[in-house]
Coordinates of C-alpha atoms in Angstrom, one line a residue:
X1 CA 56.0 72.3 81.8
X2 CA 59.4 70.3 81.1
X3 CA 60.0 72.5 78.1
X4 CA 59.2 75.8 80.1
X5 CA 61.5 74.9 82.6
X6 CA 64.2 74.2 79.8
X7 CA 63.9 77.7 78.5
X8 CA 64.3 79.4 81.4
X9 CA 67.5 76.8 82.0
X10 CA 69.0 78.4 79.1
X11 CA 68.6 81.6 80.4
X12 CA 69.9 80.8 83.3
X13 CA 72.9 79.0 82.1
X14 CA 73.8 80.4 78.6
X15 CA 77.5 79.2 78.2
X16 CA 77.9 77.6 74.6
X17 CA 79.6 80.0 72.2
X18 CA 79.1 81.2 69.0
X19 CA 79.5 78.4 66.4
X20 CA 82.0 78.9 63.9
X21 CA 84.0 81.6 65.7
X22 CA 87.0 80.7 67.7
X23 CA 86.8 80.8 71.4
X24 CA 89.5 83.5 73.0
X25 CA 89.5 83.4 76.9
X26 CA 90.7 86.6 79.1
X27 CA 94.6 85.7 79.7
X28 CA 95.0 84.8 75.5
X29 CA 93.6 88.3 74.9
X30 CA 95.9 89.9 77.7
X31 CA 98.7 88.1 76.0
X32 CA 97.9 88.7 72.8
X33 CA 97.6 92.7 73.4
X34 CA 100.7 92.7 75.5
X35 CA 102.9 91.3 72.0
X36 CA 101.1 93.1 69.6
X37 CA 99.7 96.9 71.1
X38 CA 101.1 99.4 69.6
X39 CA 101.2 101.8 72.8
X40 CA 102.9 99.3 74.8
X41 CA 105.6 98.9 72.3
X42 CA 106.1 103.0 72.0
X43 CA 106.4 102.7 75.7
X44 CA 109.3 99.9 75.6
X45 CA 110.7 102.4 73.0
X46 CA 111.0 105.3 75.8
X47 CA 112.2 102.4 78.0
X48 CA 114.8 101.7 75.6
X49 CA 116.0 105.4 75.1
X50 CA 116.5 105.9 78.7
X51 CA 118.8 102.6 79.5
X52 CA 120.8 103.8 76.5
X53 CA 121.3 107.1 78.0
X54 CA 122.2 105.7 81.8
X55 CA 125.9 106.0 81.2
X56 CA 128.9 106.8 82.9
X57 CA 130.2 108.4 80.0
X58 CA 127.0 110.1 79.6
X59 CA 126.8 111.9 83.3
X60 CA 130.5 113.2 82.6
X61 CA 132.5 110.8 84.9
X62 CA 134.5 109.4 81.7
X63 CA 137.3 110.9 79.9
X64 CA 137.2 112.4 76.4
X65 CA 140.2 110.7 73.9
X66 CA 140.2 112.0 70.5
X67 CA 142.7 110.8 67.7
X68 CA 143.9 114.3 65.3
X69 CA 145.0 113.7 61.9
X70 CA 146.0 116.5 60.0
X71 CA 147.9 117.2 56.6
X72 CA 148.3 120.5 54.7
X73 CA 150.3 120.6 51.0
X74 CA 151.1 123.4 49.9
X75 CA 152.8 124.7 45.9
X76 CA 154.1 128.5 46.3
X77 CA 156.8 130.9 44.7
X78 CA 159.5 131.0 47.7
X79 CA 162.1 133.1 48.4
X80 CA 164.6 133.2 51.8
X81 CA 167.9 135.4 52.6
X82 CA 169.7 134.3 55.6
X83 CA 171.8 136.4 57.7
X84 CA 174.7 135.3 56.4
X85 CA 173.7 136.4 52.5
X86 CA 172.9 133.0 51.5
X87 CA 169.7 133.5 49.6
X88 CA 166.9 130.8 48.5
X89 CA 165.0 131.5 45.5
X90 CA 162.2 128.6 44.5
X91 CA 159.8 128.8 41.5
X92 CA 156.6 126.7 42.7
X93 CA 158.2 124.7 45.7
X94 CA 156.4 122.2 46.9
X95 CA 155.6 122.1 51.0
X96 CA 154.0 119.3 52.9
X97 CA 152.9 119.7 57.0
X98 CA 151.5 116.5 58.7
X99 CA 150.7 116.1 61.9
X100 CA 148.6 114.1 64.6
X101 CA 148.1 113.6 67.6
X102 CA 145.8 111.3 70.6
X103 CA 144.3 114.1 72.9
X104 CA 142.6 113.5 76.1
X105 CA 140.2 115.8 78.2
X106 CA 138.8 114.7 82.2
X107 CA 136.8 116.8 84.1
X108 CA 138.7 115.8 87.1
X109 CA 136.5 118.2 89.4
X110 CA 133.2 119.7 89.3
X111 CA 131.8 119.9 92.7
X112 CA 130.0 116.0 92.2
X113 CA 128.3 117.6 89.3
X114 CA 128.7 114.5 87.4
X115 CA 127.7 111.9 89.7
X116 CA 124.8 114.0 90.2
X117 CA 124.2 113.5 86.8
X118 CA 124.7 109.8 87.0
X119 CA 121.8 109.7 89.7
X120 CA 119.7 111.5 87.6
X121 CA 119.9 109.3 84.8
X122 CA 119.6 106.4 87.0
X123 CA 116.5 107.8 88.2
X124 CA 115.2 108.3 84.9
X125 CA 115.9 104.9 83.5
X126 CA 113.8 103.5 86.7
X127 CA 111.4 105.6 86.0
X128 CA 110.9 104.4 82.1
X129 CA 111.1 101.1 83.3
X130 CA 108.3 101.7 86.2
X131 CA 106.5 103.7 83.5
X132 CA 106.2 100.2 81.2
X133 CA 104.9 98.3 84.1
X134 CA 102.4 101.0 84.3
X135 CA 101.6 100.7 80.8
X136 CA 101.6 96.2 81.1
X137 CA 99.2 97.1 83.9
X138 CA 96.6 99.9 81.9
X139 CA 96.7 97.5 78.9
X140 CA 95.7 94.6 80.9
X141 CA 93.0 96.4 82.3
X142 CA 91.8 98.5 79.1
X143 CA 91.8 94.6 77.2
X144 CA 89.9 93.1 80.4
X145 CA 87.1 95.7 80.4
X146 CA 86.8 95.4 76.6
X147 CA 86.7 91.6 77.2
X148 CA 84.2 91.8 79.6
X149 CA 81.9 94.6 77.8
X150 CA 81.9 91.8 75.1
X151 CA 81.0 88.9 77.8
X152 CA 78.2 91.3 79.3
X153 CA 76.8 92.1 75.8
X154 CA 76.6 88.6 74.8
X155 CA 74.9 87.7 78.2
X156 CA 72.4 90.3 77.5
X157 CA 72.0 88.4 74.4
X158 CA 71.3 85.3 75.7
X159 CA 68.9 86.3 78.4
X160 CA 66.9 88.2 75.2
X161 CA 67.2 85.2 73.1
X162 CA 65.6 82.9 76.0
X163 CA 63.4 85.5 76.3
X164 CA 62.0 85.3 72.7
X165 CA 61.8 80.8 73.2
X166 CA 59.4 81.9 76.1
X167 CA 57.8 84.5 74.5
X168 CA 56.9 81.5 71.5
X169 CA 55.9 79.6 73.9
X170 CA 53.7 81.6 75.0
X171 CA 52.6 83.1 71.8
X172 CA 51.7 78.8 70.7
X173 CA 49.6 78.7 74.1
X174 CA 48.3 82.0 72.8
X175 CA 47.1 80.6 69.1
X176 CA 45.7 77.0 70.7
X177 CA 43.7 78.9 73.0
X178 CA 42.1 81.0 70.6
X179 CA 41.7 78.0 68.3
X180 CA 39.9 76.4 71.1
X181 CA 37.2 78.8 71.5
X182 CA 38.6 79.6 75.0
X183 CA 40.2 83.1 74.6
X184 CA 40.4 86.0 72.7
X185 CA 42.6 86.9 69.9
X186 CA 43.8 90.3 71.5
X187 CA 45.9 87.6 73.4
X188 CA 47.8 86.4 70.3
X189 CA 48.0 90.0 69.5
X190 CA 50.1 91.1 72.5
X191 CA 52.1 88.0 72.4
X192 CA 53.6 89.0 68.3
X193 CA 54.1 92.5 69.7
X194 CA 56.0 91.5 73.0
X195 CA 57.5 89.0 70.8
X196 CA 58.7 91.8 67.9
X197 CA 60.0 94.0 70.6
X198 CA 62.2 91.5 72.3
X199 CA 63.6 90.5 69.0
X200 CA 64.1 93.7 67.5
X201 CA 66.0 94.2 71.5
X202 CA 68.0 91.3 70.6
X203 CA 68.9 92.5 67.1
X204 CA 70.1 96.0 69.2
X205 CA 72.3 94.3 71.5
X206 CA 73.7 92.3 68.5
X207 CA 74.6 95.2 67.0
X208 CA 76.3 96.1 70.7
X209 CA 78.4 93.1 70.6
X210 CA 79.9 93.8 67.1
X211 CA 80.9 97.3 68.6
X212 CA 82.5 95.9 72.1
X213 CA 83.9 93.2 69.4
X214 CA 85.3 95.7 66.9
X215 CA 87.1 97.8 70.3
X216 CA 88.2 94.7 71.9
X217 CA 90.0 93.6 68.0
X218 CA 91.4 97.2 68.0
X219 CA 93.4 97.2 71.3
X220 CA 95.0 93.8 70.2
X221 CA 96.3 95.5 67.4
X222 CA 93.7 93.1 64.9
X223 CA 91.3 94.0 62.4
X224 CA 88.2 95.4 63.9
X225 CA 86.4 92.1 62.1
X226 CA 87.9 89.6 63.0
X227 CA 86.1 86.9 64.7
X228 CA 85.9 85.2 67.7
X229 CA 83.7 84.4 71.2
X230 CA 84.2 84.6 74.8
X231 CA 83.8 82.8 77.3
X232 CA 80.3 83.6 79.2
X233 CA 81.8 83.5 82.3
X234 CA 82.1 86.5 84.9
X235 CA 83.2 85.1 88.7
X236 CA 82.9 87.0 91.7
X237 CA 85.4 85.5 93.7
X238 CA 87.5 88.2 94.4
X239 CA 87.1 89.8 98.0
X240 CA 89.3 93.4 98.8
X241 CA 90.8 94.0 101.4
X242 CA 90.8 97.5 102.3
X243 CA 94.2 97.8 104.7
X244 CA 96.0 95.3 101.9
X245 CA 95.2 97.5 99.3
X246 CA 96.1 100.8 100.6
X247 CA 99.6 99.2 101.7
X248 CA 99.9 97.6 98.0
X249 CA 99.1 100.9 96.3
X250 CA 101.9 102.6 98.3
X251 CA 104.6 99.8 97.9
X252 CA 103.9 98.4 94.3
X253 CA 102.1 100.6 91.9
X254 CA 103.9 100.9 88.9
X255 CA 102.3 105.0 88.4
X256 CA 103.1 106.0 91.9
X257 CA 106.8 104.5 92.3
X258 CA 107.6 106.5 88.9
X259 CA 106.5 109.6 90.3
X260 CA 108.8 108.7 93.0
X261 CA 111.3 108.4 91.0
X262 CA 110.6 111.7 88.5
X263 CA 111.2 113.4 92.3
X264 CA 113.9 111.8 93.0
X265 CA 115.6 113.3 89.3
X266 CA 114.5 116.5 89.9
X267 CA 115.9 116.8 93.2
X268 CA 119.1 115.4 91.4
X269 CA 118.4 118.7 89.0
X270 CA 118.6 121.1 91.7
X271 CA 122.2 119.4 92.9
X272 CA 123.6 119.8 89.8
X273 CA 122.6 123.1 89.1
X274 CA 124.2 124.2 92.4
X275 CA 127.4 122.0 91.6
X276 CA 127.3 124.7 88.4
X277 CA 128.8 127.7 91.0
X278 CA 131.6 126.0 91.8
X279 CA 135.4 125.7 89.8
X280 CA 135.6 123.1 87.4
X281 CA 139.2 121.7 86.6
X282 CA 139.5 119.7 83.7
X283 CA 143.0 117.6 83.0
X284 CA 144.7 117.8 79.4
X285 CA 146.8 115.5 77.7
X286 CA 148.4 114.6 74.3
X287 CA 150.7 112.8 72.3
X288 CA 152.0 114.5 69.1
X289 CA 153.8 113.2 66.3
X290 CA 155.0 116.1 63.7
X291 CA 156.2 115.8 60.6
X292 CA 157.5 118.9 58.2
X293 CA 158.8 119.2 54.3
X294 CA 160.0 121.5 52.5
X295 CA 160.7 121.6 49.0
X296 CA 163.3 125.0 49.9
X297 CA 165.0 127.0 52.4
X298 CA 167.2 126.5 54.9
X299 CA 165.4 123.9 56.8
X300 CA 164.4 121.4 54.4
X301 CA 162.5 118.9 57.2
X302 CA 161.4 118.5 60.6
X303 CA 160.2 115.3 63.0
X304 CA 158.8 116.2 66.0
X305 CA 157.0 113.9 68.6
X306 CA 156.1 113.9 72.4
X307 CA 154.1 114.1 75.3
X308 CA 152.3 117.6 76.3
X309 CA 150.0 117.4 79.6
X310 CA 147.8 120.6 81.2
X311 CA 145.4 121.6 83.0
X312 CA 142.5 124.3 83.2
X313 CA 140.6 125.7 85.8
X314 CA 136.9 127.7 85.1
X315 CA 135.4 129.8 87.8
X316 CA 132.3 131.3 87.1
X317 CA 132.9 135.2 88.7
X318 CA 129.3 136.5 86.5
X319 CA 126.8 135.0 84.3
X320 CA 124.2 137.9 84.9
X321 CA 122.0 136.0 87.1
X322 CA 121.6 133.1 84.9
X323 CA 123.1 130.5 87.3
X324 CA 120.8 131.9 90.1
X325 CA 117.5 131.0 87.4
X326 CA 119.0 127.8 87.1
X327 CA 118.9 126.8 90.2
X328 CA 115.4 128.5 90.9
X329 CA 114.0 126.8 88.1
X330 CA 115.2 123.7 89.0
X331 CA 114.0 124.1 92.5
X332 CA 110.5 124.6 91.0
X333 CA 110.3 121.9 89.2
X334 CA 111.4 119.4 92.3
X335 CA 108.8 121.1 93.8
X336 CA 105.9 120.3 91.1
X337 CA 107.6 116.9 90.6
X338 CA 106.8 116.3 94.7
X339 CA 103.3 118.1 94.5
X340 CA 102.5 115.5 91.6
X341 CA 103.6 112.7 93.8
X342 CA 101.5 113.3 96.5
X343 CA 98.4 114.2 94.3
X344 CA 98.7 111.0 92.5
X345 CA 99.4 109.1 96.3
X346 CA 95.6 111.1 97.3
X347 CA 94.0 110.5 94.0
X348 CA 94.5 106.8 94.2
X349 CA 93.7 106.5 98.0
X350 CA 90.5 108.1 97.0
X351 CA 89.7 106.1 94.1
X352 CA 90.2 102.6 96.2
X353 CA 88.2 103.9 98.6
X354 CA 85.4 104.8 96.0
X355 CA 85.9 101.4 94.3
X356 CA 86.1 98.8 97.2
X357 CA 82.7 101.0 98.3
X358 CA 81.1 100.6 95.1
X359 CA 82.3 96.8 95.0
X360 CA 80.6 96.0 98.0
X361 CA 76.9 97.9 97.1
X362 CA 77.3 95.8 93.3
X363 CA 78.2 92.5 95.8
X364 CA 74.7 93.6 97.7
X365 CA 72.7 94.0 94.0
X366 CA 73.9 91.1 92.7
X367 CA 72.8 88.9 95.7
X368 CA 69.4 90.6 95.5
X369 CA 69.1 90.1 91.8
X370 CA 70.3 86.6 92.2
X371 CA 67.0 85.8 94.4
X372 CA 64.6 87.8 92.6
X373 CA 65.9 86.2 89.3
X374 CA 65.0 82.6 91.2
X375 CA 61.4 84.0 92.1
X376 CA 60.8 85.2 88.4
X377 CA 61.8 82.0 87.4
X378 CA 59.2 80.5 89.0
X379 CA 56.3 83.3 88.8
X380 CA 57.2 83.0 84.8
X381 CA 56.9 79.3 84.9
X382 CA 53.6 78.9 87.0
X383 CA 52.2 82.2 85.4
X384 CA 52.7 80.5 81.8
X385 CA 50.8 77.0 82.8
X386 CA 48.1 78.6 84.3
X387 CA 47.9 80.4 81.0
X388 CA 47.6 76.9 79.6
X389 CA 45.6 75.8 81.4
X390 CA 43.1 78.8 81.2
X391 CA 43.2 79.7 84.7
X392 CA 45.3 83.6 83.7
X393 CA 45.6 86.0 81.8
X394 CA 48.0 87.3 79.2
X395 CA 48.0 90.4 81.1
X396 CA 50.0 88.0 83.8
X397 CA 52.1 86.4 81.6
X398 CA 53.3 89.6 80.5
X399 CA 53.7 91.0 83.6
X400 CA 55.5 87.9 84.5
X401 CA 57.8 88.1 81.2
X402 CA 59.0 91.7 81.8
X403 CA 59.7 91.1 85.5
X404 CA 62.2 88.0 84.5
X405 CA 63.6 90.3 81.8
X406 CA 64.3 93.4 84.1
X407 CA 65.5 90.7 86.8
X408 CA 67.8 89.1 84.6
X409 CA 69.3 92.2 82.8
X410 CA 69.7 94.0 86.4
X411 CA 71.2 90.8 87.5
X412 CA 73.5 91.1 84.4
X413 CA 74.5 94.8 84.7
X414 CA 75.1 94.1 88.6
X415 CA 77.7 91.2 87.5
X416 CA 79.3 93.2 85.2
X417 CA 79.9 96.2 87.2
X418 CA 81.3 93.6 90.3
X419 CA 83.8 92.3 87.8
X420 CA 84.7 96.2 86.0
X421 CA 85.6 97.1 89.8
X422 CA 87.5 94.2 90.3
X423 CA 89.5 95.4 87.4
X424 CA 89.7 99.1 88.7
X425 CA 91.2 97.8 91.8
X426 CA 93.7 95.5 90.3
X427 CA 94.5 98.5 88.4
X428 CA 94.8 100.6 91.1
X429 CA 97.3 98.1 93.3
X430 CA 99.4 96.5 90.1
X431 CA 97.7 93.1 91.1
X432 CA 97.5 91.5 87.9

């Protein structure tokens, strides 16, 4: 009776790991994915690209200042007659023009075009940055479910594994019986079978594990063999709060808040194109330092240096309609970038809703499961020493047998699906 109730112990409380593998726990697999995904690190890349273009001088609020070099020699047959008769006559005279000059260009007026611009930008670089945390948060999540596929496979393995210890048990009560005289061998038949299938079950869900294993490997960027266990631990601590979870969405997912701010640039797109209809003045200056010589003529060099300042004014009069499309296409897309926003707002409203519903119904399972696991404990333990004591069946045994083994993988499933809505919720309300 002691070694039946050890069995189902084991079922009950399988928490050793695989020998020789190395035990990785749910936050070293997050971390680990977080350094070493390479979708995470294509997202830093866009986050990267848009701090780089958030810059004054990029929006148009900086002046241009360009340094001009220029020098032209020229060899040529030359020949000059002044006014006064005085004539010059040069075979290959050499001439040399050099000049240069620092030049600078502001857009001193554009109807705020540019700090539109600026805005824009700034919208977009909070919206990479916003769009990282999104992808931190989806990694998390994607490497927790793998983790816990792998945790509920290996469970399933363990409950299969205690399974088979009973099912020898039962199959060695099986054999003395028969060797006694006391039962028929149609008994130790049935036990092989049952025994067959649940290890031919157990070689299945092996073959599961090395699957979840070989995903899990792949989203932390490691070769799909690699080894290692998990901790066979799933906790149900976590209680939602509907109201908190709504208001989180709103205020601190990473998904929504970029939206927010994709709006909030093409809004900023619409002000610019506007800004386009109006004048633009743009301020010129220049320093200029000339040099001339010439190897005839009457002038034979020339130094030339000063200041030269300007300024130009564009007002578009007609572009056949194309400013108008500007702006309407702009418009649009504000529009589409706003209808997104509050699609994604509905969508994940919805899907809390839906989650912190099916949470509850898998909280409900589980606590079934949790007491009819206890009373097939015990109908498996009394069914098997009446067995040896010849006061039952087989036939009960293995009704007994089957009942724990749907209890327990029910009870498994129900566990797992708590904890993969935990993680959908987390997900849903950046509240990892």
């Amino acid at each position: 009776m002691r070694k039946i109730s050890a069995i189902l112990s084991s079922i009950l409380f399988p928490l050793s790991a695989a020998v020789g593998q190395p035990l990785l726990n749910p936050d070293e697999a997050v971390n680990l994915a977080l350094t070493q995904n390479l979708s995470l690190r294509l997202a830093q890349g866009e986050a990267d690209i848009a701090r780089q273009n958030n810059t004054p001088a990029n929006a148009g609020l900086l002046p241009m200042v360009n340094l001009a070099v220029n020098e032209t020699f020229t060899l040529s047959a030359f020949q000059q007659r002044l006014a006064n008769g005085n004539e010059f006559n040069e075979l290959g005279a050499p001439f040399n023009n050099l000049n240069g000059s620092v030049q600078l260009s502001w857009v001193i007026f554009e109807g705020g075009r540019a700090r539109l611009a600026k805005d824009r930008l700034q919208a977009l670089d909070e919206q990479a940055r916003l769009n990282l945390q999104a992808a931190v948060q989806q990694i998390t999540a994607q490497v927790l479910l793998a983790y816990y596929d792998v945790v509920y496979s290996r469970l399933q393995e363990r409950t299969f594994a205690g399974l088979i210890a009973l099912n020898e048990e039962r199959l060695r009560i099986a054999e003395g019986r028969v060797a006694a005289g006391v039962a028929a061998q149609t008994d130790v038949l049935q036990a092989r079978v049952d025994l067959n299938q649940l290890r031919a079950n157990l070689l299945q869900q092996e073959a599961a594990t090395a699957v979840a294993k070989g995903i899990l490997n792949q989203l932390l960027a490691r070769p799909p063999q690699t080894p290692f266990d998990v901790v066979l631990f799933m906790d149900v601590l976590y209680e939602p709060d509907r109201e908190r979870l709504l208001t989180r969405a709103q205020t601190e997912s990473p998904l929504l808040l970029a939206l927010q701010k994709a709006a909030e640039a093409a809004a900023r797109t619409v002000d610019e194109a506007n800004a386009l209809r109006g004048p633009r003045i743009t301020a010129n200056g220049q320093f200029v330092a000339l040099r001339t010589d010439n190897g005839a003529g009457f002038i034979r060099n020339n130094n030339q240096a000063g200041f030269a300042v300007g300024a130009s004014l564009v007002m578009p009069l007609y572009t056949g309609g194309n400013l108008k499309r500007q702006v309407e296409v702009a418009r649009i897309a504000a529009e589409q970038a706003s209808l997104r926003l509050d699609a994604q707002r509905l969508d994940i409203e919805t899907a809390i809703e839906n989650q912190i519903a099916l949470f509850r119904a898998q909280k409900q399972v589980l606590d079934l499961e949790r007491l009819n696991g206890q009373a097939a404990d015990e109908s498996l333990r009394i069914s098997l020493e009446r067995f040896r004591l010849g006061q039952s069946s087989a036939l009960e045994v293995q009704a007994a047998q089957s009942a724990l083994e749907q209890t327990r993988s029910r009870q498994n499933l129900a566990l797992y699906n708590l904890k993969r809505t935990e993680i959908q919720l987390r997900l849903l309300t950046a509240d990892f």
